[in-house]
């Protein structure tokens, strides 16, 4: 690690003014130097990054490609059943090796000079290694063992495949913590999942704004006001948040309450003066909003957010893995994998896909979230030394709540982000070494 005066890599104006993370400096969403640091300190640091699902690569040779931050990675199933992950960049002269999203191959061959890698990412053969007719070839000191692809350490939990670059990263189960583990069990282990579709949504905002969005149940009945009009989700519903001790992993939930969902008259008063609430609005097809939950625990919405880029979401009977793929400081691709389960009836499968229409990028909810994040990105890009205000639900301590109108779990996210990025304590000048 080389020492560079921090002013050379980071704007002096970047300050975290509050040690409860109720203020977040806006430069964090825009500065390309911060983004580059995130790629190193965070995505190549002590984090477990979601890579894919075991059910996507069930057989020997199955592979998929994905992103860890902005690094392209291949995930494979080897003959002995082991799952491997390694960078999709040839050890010779840097070509991308696999240029498809998924498939099956018993080895991976770089298209440029045909170097061959096995399913663990080791270099096994290269044409002309010994030259031709006694001439040319690699020097005697060349050893294939020294030229494998850069590997990630892999661990699996509940069929979710994770990879990390750092030997310092704690074991996966400890990293995820008890709340996340219980929800992974509820959502992905009790029934055997199967992939029923993929969608991608490019959002013109920083990837961390999406992390704020999914830790923010407060906006659900405001930005997505149609949900209140239709009695789908209202501020009167019961719910809360649970976090691990560091705030990096969060479980937001809302509990369906029949009584509260019907009390739309009281809501009209709550939204008085907004000019937005339209209690008389009706769906042409109300069945879309009258879903009989397929789990019997009465949770209507559960959003499990795992640092840094994984969300497992249940909205009614729609189950989705959302993976954030940063594309520079001002863009993120949201990659969504929709799940059904092995014993789904055709009708249930149909209903799950119908709900995808409702909340997916072509529906209302994801569309509105994407637009809100674009507006924040636009609204903050020229600001220096300014910050957001995160006080809803209380300031100071970062604790679980049994209410939904809160931004406390967002503060939990920032506390952990701040730690992984090794920023100095709030209010102090930044004198770290460059990453
Ligand atoms: S760049 Fe891959 S074999 Fe040459
Ligand atoms: Fe939303």
CSV table of N, CA and C in Angstrom, one decimal, residues 46-168:
chain,number,residue,atom,x,y,z
A,46,UNK,N,-13.0,-7.1,2.9
A,46,UNK,CA,-13.6,-8.1,3.7
A,46,UNK,C,-15.2,-8.2,3.6
A,47,UNK,N,-15.7,-8.4,2.4
A,47,UNK,CA,-17.1,-8.6,2.2
A,47,UNK,C,-17.4,-9.9,1.5
A,48,UNK,N,-18.6,-10.4,1.8
A,48,UNK,CA,-19.0,-11.6,1.0
A,48,UNK,C,-20.0,-11.0,-0.1
A,49,UNK,N,-19.6,-11.3,-1.3
A,49,UNK,CA,-20.4,-10.8,-2.5
A,49,UNK,C,-21.2,-11.9,-3.1
A,50,UNK,N,-22.5,-11.6,-3.3
A,50,UNK,CA,-23.4,-12.6,-4.0
A,50,UNK,C,-22.9,-12.8,-5.4
A,51,UNK,N,-22.9,-14.1,-5.7
A,51,UNK,CA,-22.4,-14.5,-7.1
A,51,UNK,C,-23.5,-15.2,-7.9
A,52,UNK,N,-24.4,-15.9,-7.3
A,52,UNK,CA,-25.5,-16.6,-8.0
A,52,UNK,C,-26.1,-17.6,-7.1
A,53,UNK,N,-27.0,-18.4,-7.7
A,53,UNK,CA,-27.7,-19.4,-7.0
A,53,UNK,C,-27.2,-20.8,-7.4
A,54,UNK,N,-27.1,-21.7,-6.4
A,54,UNK,CA,-26.7,-23.1,-6.8
A,54,UNK,C,-27.6,-23.7,-7.8
A,55,UNK,N,-28.9,-23.4,-7.8
A,55,UNK,CA,-29.8,-24.0,-8.7
A,55,UNK,C,-29.6,-23.5,-10.2
A,56,UNK,N,-28.8,-22.5,-10.3
A,56,UNK,CA,-28.5,-22.0,-11.7
A,56,UNK,C,-27.4,-22.8,-12.3
A,57,UNK,N,-26.6,-23.5,-11.5
A,57,UNK,CA,-25.5,-24.3,-12.0
A,57,UNK,C,-25.5,-25.7,-11.4
A,58,UNK,N,-26.6,-26.5,-11.7
A,58,UNK,CA,-26.7,-27.8,-11.0
A,58,UNK,C,-25.8,-28.9,-11.5
A,59,UNK,N,-25.3,-28.8,-12.7
A,59,UNK,CA,-24.6,-29.9,-13.3
A,59,UNK,C,-23.1,-29.6,-13.6
A,60,UNK,N,-22.3,-30.6,-13.7
A,60,UNK,CA,-20.9,-30.5,-14.0
A,60,UNK,C,-20.7,-29.6,-15.3
A,61,UNK,N,-19.9,-28.6,-15.2
A,61,UNK,CA,-19.6,-27.8,-16.3
A,61,UNK,C,-20.5,-26.6,-16.4
A,62,UNK,N,-21.6,-26.6,-15.7
A,62,UNK,CA,-22.5,-25.4,-15.8
A,62,UNK,C,-21.7,-24.2,-15.2
A,63,UNK,N,-22.0,-23.0,-15.9
A,63,UNK,CA,-21.3,-21.8,-15.4
A,63,UNK,C,-22.3,-20.6,-15.6
A,64,UNK,N,-22.0,-19.6,-14.9
A,64,UNK,CA,-22.6,-18.3,-15.1
A,64,UNK,C,-21.6,-17.2,-14.9
A,65,UNK,N,-21.8,-16.0,-15.5
A,65,UNK,CA,-20.9,-14.9,-15.2
A,65,UNK,C,-21.7,-13.8,-14.5
A,66,UNK,N,-20.9,-13.1,-13.6
A,66,UNK,CA,-21.6,-12.1,-12.8
A,66,UNK,C,-20.5,-11.0,-12.5
A,67,UNK,N,-20.9,-10.1,-11.6
A,67,UNK,CA,-20.0,-9.0,-11.3
A,67,UNK,C,-19.8,-8.9,-9.8
A,68,UNK,N,-18.6,-8.6,-9.4
A,68,UNK,CA,-18.3,-8.3,-8.0
A,68,UNK,C,-17.8,-6.8,-8.1
A,69,UNK,N,-18.6,-5.9,-7.7
A,69,UNK,CA,-18.3,-4.5,-8.0
A,69,UNK,C,-18.2,-4.3,-9.5
A,70,UNK,N,-17.1,-3.9,-10.0
A,70,UNK,CA,-17.0,-3.8,-11.5
A,70,UNK,C,-16.1,-4.9,-12.1
A,71,UNK,N,-15.8,-5.9,-11.3
A,71,UNK,CA,-15.0,-7.0,-11.8
A,71,UNK,C,-15.9,-8.2,-12.3
A,72,UNK,N,-15.6,-8.6,-13.5
A,72,UNK,CA,-16.4,-9.7,-14.1
A,72,UNK,C,-15.9,-11.0,-13.7
A,73,UNK,N,-16.8,-11.9,-13.2
A,73,UNK,CA,-16.4,-13.1,-12.6
A,73,UNK,C,-17.1,-14.3,-13.2
A,74,UNK,N,-16.4,-15.5,-13.3
A,74,UNK,CA,-17.0,-16.7,-13.8
A,74,UNK,C,-17.3,-17.6,-12.6
A,75,UNK,N,-18.5,-18.2,-12.5
A,75,UNK,CA,-18.8,-19.1,-11.4
A,75,UNK,C,-19.1,-20.5,-12.1
A,76,UNK,N,-18.4,-21.5,-11.6
A,76,UNK,CA,-18.5,-22.8,-12.3
A,76,UNK,C,-18.8,-23.9,-11.3
A,77,UNK,N,-19.4,-25.0,-11.9
A,77,UNK,CA,-19.6,-26.3,-11.1
A,77,UNK,C,-18.6,-27.3,-11.6
A,78,UNK,N,-17.7,-27.7,-10.8
A,78,UNK,CA,-16.7,-28.7,-11.2
A,78,UNK,C,-17.2,-30.1,-11.2
A,79,UNK,N,-16.4,-31.1,-11.7
A,79,UNK,CA,-16.9,-32.5,-11.8
A,79,UNK,C,-17.2,-33.1,-10.4
A,80,UNK,N,-16.4,-32.7,-9.4
A,80,UNK,CA,-16.6,-33.2,-8.1
A,80,UNK,C,-17.7,-32.5,-7.3
A,81,UNK,N,-18.4,-31.6,-8.0
A,81,UNK,CA,-19.6,-30.9,-7.4
A,81,UNK,C,-19.2,-29.5,-6.8
A,82,UNK,N,-17.9,-29.3,-6.7
A,82,UNK,CA,-17.5,-28.0,-6.0
A,82,UNK,C,-17.8,-26.8,-6.9
A,83,UNK,N,-18.1,-25.7,-6.2
A,83,UNK,CA,-18.3,-24.5,-6.9
A,83,UNK,C,-17.1,-23.6,-6.8
A,84,UNK,N,-16.6,-23.1,-8.0
A,84,UNK,CA,-15.5,-22.2,-8.0
A,84,UNK,C,-15.8,-20.8,-8.6
A,85,UNK,N,-15.1,-19.8,-8.3
A,85,UNK,CA,-15.3,-18.5,-8.8
A,85,UNK,C,-13.9,-17.9,-9.1
A,86,UNK,N,-13.8,-17.3,-10.3
A,86,UNK,CA,-12.5,-16.7,-10.7
A,86,UNK,C,-12.8,-15.6,-11.7
A,87,UNK,N,-11.8,-14.7,-11.8
A,87,UNK,CA,-12.0,-13.5,-12.7
A,87,UNK,C,-12.0,-14.0,-14.2
A,88,UNK,N,-12.8,-13.2,-14.9
A,88,UNK,CA,-13.0,-13.6,-16.3
A,88,UNK,C,-12.0,-12.7,-17.2
A,89,UNK,N,-10.8,-12.8,-16.8
A,89,UNK,CA,-9.8,-12.0,-17.5
A,89,UNK,C,-8.5,-12.9,-17.7
A,90,UNK,N,-8.2,-13.1,-18.9
A,90,UNK,CA,-7.1,-14.1,-19.3
A,90,UNK,C,-5.8,-13.7,-18.6
A,91,UNK,N,-5.1,-14.7,-18.1
A,91,UNK,CA,-3.8,-14.4,-17.5
A,91,UNK,C,-2.7,-14.1,-18.5
A,92,UNK,N,-3.0,-14.3,-19.8
A,92,UNK,CA,-2.0,-14.0,-20.8
A,92,UNK,C,-1.9,-12.5,-21.1
A,93,UNK,N,-2.9,-12.0,-21.8
A,93,UNK,CA,-2.9,-10.6,-22.2
A,93,UNK,C,-4.2,-9.9,-22.0
A,94,UNK,N,-5.0,-10.5,-21.1
A,94,UNK,CA,-6.1,-9.8,-20.5
A,94,UNK,C,-7.4,-9.8,-21.2
A,95,UNK,N,-7.6,-10.7,-22.2
A,95,UNK,CA,-8.9,-10.8,-22.9
A,95,UNK,C,-10.0,-11.3,-21.9
A,96,UNK,N,-11.2,-10.9,-22.1
A,96,UNK,CA,-12.3,-11.5,-21.5
A,96,UNK,C,-12.4,-13.0,-22.1
A,97,UNK,N,-12.6,-13.9,-21.3
A,97,UNK,CA,-12.5,-15.3,-21.7
A,97,UNK,C,-13.9,-15.8,-22.1
A,98,UNK,N,-14.9,-15.6,-21.2
A,98,UNK,CA,-16.3,-16.1,-21.5
A,98,UNK,C,-17.1,-14.8,-21.7
A,99,UNK,N,-17.8,-14.8,-22.9
A,99,UNK,CA,-18.5,-13.6,-23.3
A,99,UNK,C,-20.0,-13.9,-23.3
A,100,UNK,N,-20.5,-14.9,-22.6
A,100,UNK,CA,-21.9,-15.2,-22.5
A,100,UNK,C,-22.3,-15.2,-21.0
A,101,UNK,N,-23.6,-15.1,-20.8
A,101,UNK,CA,-24.1,-15.0,-19.5
A,101,UNK,C,-24.1,-16.3,-18.7
A,102,UNK,N,-24.4,-17.4,-19.4
A,102,UNK,CA,-24.4,-18.7,-18.7
A,102,UNK,C,-24.3,-19.8,-19.8
A,103,UNK,N,-24.0,-21.0,-19.3
A,103,UNK,CA,-23.9,-22.1,-20.3
A,103,UNK,C,-23.2,-23.3,-19.6
A,104,UNK,N,-22.7,-24.2,-20.5
A,104,UNK,CA,-22.0,-25.4,-19.9
A,104,UNK,C,-20.8,-25.6,-20.8
A,105,UNK,N,-19.7,-25.8,-20.1
A,105,UNK,CA,-18.4,-26.0,-20.7
A,105,UNK,C,-17.5,-26.8,-19.8
A,106,UNK,N,-16.8,-27.8,-20.3
A,106,UNK,CA,-15.9,-28.6,-19.5
A,106,UNK,C,-14.6,-28.0,-19.2
A,107,UNK,N,-14.3,-26.9,-20.0
A,107,UNK,CA,-13.1,-26.1,-19.7
A,107,UNK,C,-13.4,-24.7,-20.4
A,108,UNK,N,-12.6,-23.7,-20.0
A,108,UNK,CA,-12.8,-22.4,-20.6
A,108,UNK,C,-11.5,-22.0,-21.4
A,109,UNK,N,-11.7,-21.7,-22.7
A,109,UNK,CA,-10.6,-21.4,-23.6
A,109,UNK,C,-10.7,-19.9,-24.0
A,110,UNK,N,-9.6,-19.2,-23.8
A,110,UNK,CA,-9.6,-17.8,-24.2
A,110,UNK,C,-9.6,-17.8,-25.7
A,111,UNK,N,-10.4,-16.9,-26.3
A,111,UNK,CA,-10.5,-16.9,-27.8
A,111,UNK,C,-9.3,-16.3,-28.5
A,112,UNK,N,-8.4,-15.6,-27.8
A,112,UNK,CA,-7.4,-14.9,-28.4
A,112,UNK,C,-6.2,-15.8,-28.8
A,113,UNK,N,-5.5,-16.5,-27.9
A,113,UNK,CA,-4.4,-17.4,-28.2
A,113,UNK,C,-4.7,-18.8,-27.6
A,114,UNK,N,-5.9,-19.0,-27.3
A,114,UNK,CA,-6.4,-20.3,-26.9
A,114,UNK,C,-5.8,-20.9,-25.6
A,115,UNK,N,-5.4,-20.1,-24.7
A,115,UNK,CA,-5.0,-20.7,-23.4
A,115,UNK,C,-6.2,-21.3,-22.8
A,116,UNK,N,-6.0,-22.5,-22.1
A,116,UNK,CA,-7.0,-23.3,-21.6
A,116,UNK,C,-7.0,-23.3,-20.1
A,117,UNK,N,-8.2,-23.1,-19.5
A,117,UNK,CA,-8.3,-23.1,-18.1
A,117,UNK,C,-9.3,-24.2,-17.6
A,118,UNK,N,-9.1,-24.9,-16.5
A,118,UNK,CA,-10.0,-25.9,-16.1
A,118,UNK,C,-11.1,-25.2,-15.2
A,119,UNK,N,-12.0,-26.0,-14.7
A,119,UNK,CA,-13.2,-25.4,-14.0
A,119,UNK,C,-12.9,-24.8,-12.6
A,120,UNK,N,-11.6,-25.0,-12.2
A,120,UNK,CA,-11.2,-24.3,-11.0
A,120,UNK,C,-10.4,-23.0,-11.4
A,121,UNK,N,-10.3,-22.7,-12.7
A,121,UNK,CA,-9.5,-21.5,-13.1
A,121,UNK,C,-8.0,-21.7,-13.2
A,122,UNK,N,-7.6,-23.0,-13.2
A,122,UNK,CA,-6.1,-23.2,-13.4
A,122,UNK,C,-5.8,-23.3,-14.8
A,123,UNK,N,-4.6,-22.8,-15.2
A,123,UNK,CA,-4.1,-22.9,-16.6
A,123,UNK,C,-3.7,-24.3,-16.8
A,124,UNK,N,-4.3,-25.0,-17.8
A,124,UNK,CA,-3.9,-26.4,-18.0
A,124,UNK,C,-3.2,-26.7,-19.3
A,125,UNK,N,-3.3,-25.8,-20.3
A,125,UNK,CA,-2.7,-26.0,-21.6
A,125,UNK,C,-2.6,-24.7,-22.4
A,126,UNK,N,-1.6,-24.6,-23.2
A,126,UNK,CA,-1.6,-23.5,-24.1
A,126,UNK,C,-0.9,-23.9,-25.4
A,127,UNK,N,-1.4,-23.6,-26.5
A,127,UNK,CA,-0.9,-24.0,-27.8
A,127,UNK,C,0.5,-23.4,-28.0
A,128,UNK,N,1.4,-24.1,-28.6
A,128,UNK,CA,2.7,-23.7,-29.0
A,128,UNK,C,3.6,-23.4,-27.7
A,129,UNK,N,3.3,-24.1,-26.6
A,129,UNK,CA,4.1,-23.9,-25.4
A,129,UNK,C,5.5,-24.2,-25.7
A,130,UNK,N,5.7,-25.3,-26.5
A,130,UNK,CA,7.1,-25.7,-26.8
A,130,UNK,C,7.6,-25.2,-28.1
A,131,UNK,N,6.8,-24.3,-28.7
A,131,UNK,CA,7.2,-23.7,-30.0
A,131,UNK,C,6.8,-24.7,-31.2
A,132,UNK,N,7.5,-24.5,-32.3
A,132,UNK,CA,7.2,-25.3,-33.5
A,132,UNK,C,8.5,-25.6,-34.2
A,133,UNK,N,8.7,-26.9,-34.5
A,133,UNK,CA,9.9,-27.3,-35.1
A,133,UNK,C,11.2,-26.8,-34.4
A,134,UNK,N,11.0,-26.9,-33.0
A,134,UNK,CA,12.2,-26.6,-32.2
A,134,UNK,C,12.4,-25.1,-32.0
A,135,UNK,N,11.5,-24.3,-32.6
A,135,UNK,CA,11.7,-22.8,-32.5
A,135,UNK,C,10.6,-22.2,-31.7
A,136,UNK,N,10.9,-21.1,-31.1
A,136,UNK,CA,9.8,-20.3,-30.4
A,136,UNK,C,9.4,-21.0,-29.1
A,137,UNK,N,8.2,-20.7,-28.7
A,137,UNK,CA,7.7,-21.3,-27.5
A,137,UNK,C,8.0,-20.5,-26.2
A,138,UNK,N,7.5,-20.9,-25.1
A,138,UNK,CA,7.7,-20.2,-23.9
A,138,UNK,C,9.0,-20.6,-23.3
A,139,UNK,N,9.6,-19.7,-22.5
A,139,UNK,CA,10.9,-20.0,-21.9
A,139,UNK,C,10.9,-21.1,-20.9
A,140,UNK,N,12.0,-21.8,-20.7
A,140,UNK,CA,12.0,-22.9,-19.7
A,140,UNK,C,11.4,-22.6,-18.4
A,141,UNK,N,11.6,-21.3,-17.9
A,141,UNK,CA,11.1,-20.9,-16.6
A,141,UNK,C,9.6,-20.8,-16.5
A,142,UNK,N,8.9,-20.8,-17.7
A,142,UNK,CA,7.5,-20.6,-17.6
A,142,UNK,C,6.8,-21.8,-17.0
A,143,UNK,N,6.0,-21.6,-16.0
A,143,UNK,CA,5.3,-22.6,-15.3
A,143,UNK,C,3.8,-22.3,-15.3
A,144,UNK,N,3.0,-23.2,-15.8
A,144,UNK,CA,1.5,-23.0,-16.0
A,144,UNK,C,0.9,-22.7,-14.6
A,145,UNK,N,1.5,-23.3,-13.5
A,145,UNK,CA,0.9,-23.1,-12.2
A,145,UNK,C,0.9,-21.7,-11.8
A,146,UNK,N,1.8,-20.9,-12.3
A,146,UNK,CA,1.9,-19.5,-11.9
A,146,UNK,C,0.9,-18.6,-12.7
A,147,UNK,N,0.1,-19.2,-13.6
A,147,UNK,CA,-0.7,-18.3,-14.5
A,147,UNK,C,-2.1,-18.7,-14.5
A,148,UNK,N,-2.6,-19.1,-13.4
A,148,UNK,CA,-4.1,-19.4,-13.3
A,148,UNK,C,-4.8,-18.1,-13.2
A,149,UNK,N,-6.2,-18.2,-13.2
A,149,UNK,CA,-7.0,-17.0,-13.1
A,149,UNK,C,-7.2,-16.6,-11.6
A,150,UNK,N,-7.4,-15.3,-11.4
A,150,UNK,CA,-7.4,-14.9,-10.0
A,150,UNK,C,-8.7,-15.4,-9.3
A,151,UNK,N,-8.6,-16.1,-8.2
A,151,UNK,CA,-9.7,-16.8,-7.6
A,151,UNK,C,-10.3,-16.0,-6.5
A,152,UNK,N,-11.6,-16.3,-6.2
A,152,UNK,CA,-12.3,-15.8,-5.0
A,152,UNK,C,-12.5,-17.0,-4.1
A,153,UNK,N,-12.5,-16.7,-2.8
A,153,UNK,CA,-12.9,-17.8,-1.9
A,153,UNK,C,-14.4,-17.9,-1.9
A,154,UNK,N,-14.9,-19.1,-2.0
A,154,UNK,CA,-16.4,-19.3,-2.2
A,154,UNK,C,-17.0,-19.9,-0.9
A,155,UNK,N,-18.2,-19.5,-0.6
A,155,UNK,CA,-19.0,-20.1,0.5
A,155,UNK,C,-20.4,-20.1,0.1
A,156,UNK,N,-21.2,-21.1,0.5
A,156,UNK,CA,-22.6,-21.2,0.1
A,156,UNK,C,-23.5,-21.2,1.4
A,157,UNK,N,-24.6,-20.5,1.3
A,157,UNK,CA,-25.6,-20.6,2.4
A,157,UNK,C,-27.0,-20.6,1.8
A,158,UNK,N,-27.8,-21.6,2.1
A,158,UNK,CA,-29.2,-21.6,1.6
A,158,UNK,C,-29.3,-21.6,0.1
A,159,UNK,N,-28.3,-22.1,-0.6
A,159,UNK,CA,-28.3,-22.1,-2.1
A,159,UNK,C,-27.8,-20.8,-2.7
A,160,UNK,N,-27.5,-19.8,-1.8
A,160,UNK,CA,-26.9,-18.6,-2.3
A,160,UNK,C,-25.4,-18.7,-2.3
A,161,UNK,N,-24.7,-18.5,-3.5
A,161,UNK,CA,-23.3,-18.6,-3.6
A,161,UNK,C,-22.7,-17.2,-3.4
A,162,UNK,N,-21.7,-17.2,-2.5
A,162,UNK,CA,-21.0,-15.9,-2.2
A,162,UNK,C,-19.5,-16.1,-2.5
A,163,UNK,N,-18.8,-15.0,-2.8
A,163,UNK,CA,-17.4,-15.0,-3.0
A,163,UNK,C,-16.7,-13.8,-2.3
A,164,UNK,N,-15.5,-14.0,-1.8
A,164,UNK,CA,-14.7,-12.9,-1.2
A,164,UNK,C,-13.3,-13.0,-1.7
A,165,UNK,N,-12.7,-11.8,-1.8
A,165,UNK,CA,-11.3,-11.7,-2.2
A,165,UNK,C,-10.4,-11.7,-1.0
A,166,UNK,N,-10.9,-11.4,0.2
A,166,UNK,CA,-10.1,-11.2,1.4
A,166,UNK,C,-10.0,-12.5,2.3
A,167,UNK,N,-8.8,-12.8,2.7
A,167,UNK,CA,-8.7,-13.8,3.7
A,167,UNK,C,-9.2,-13.4,5.1
A,168,UNK,N,-9.3,-12.1,5.2
A,168,UNK,CA,-9.7,-11.5,6.5
A,168,UNK,C,-11.3,-11.6,6.7
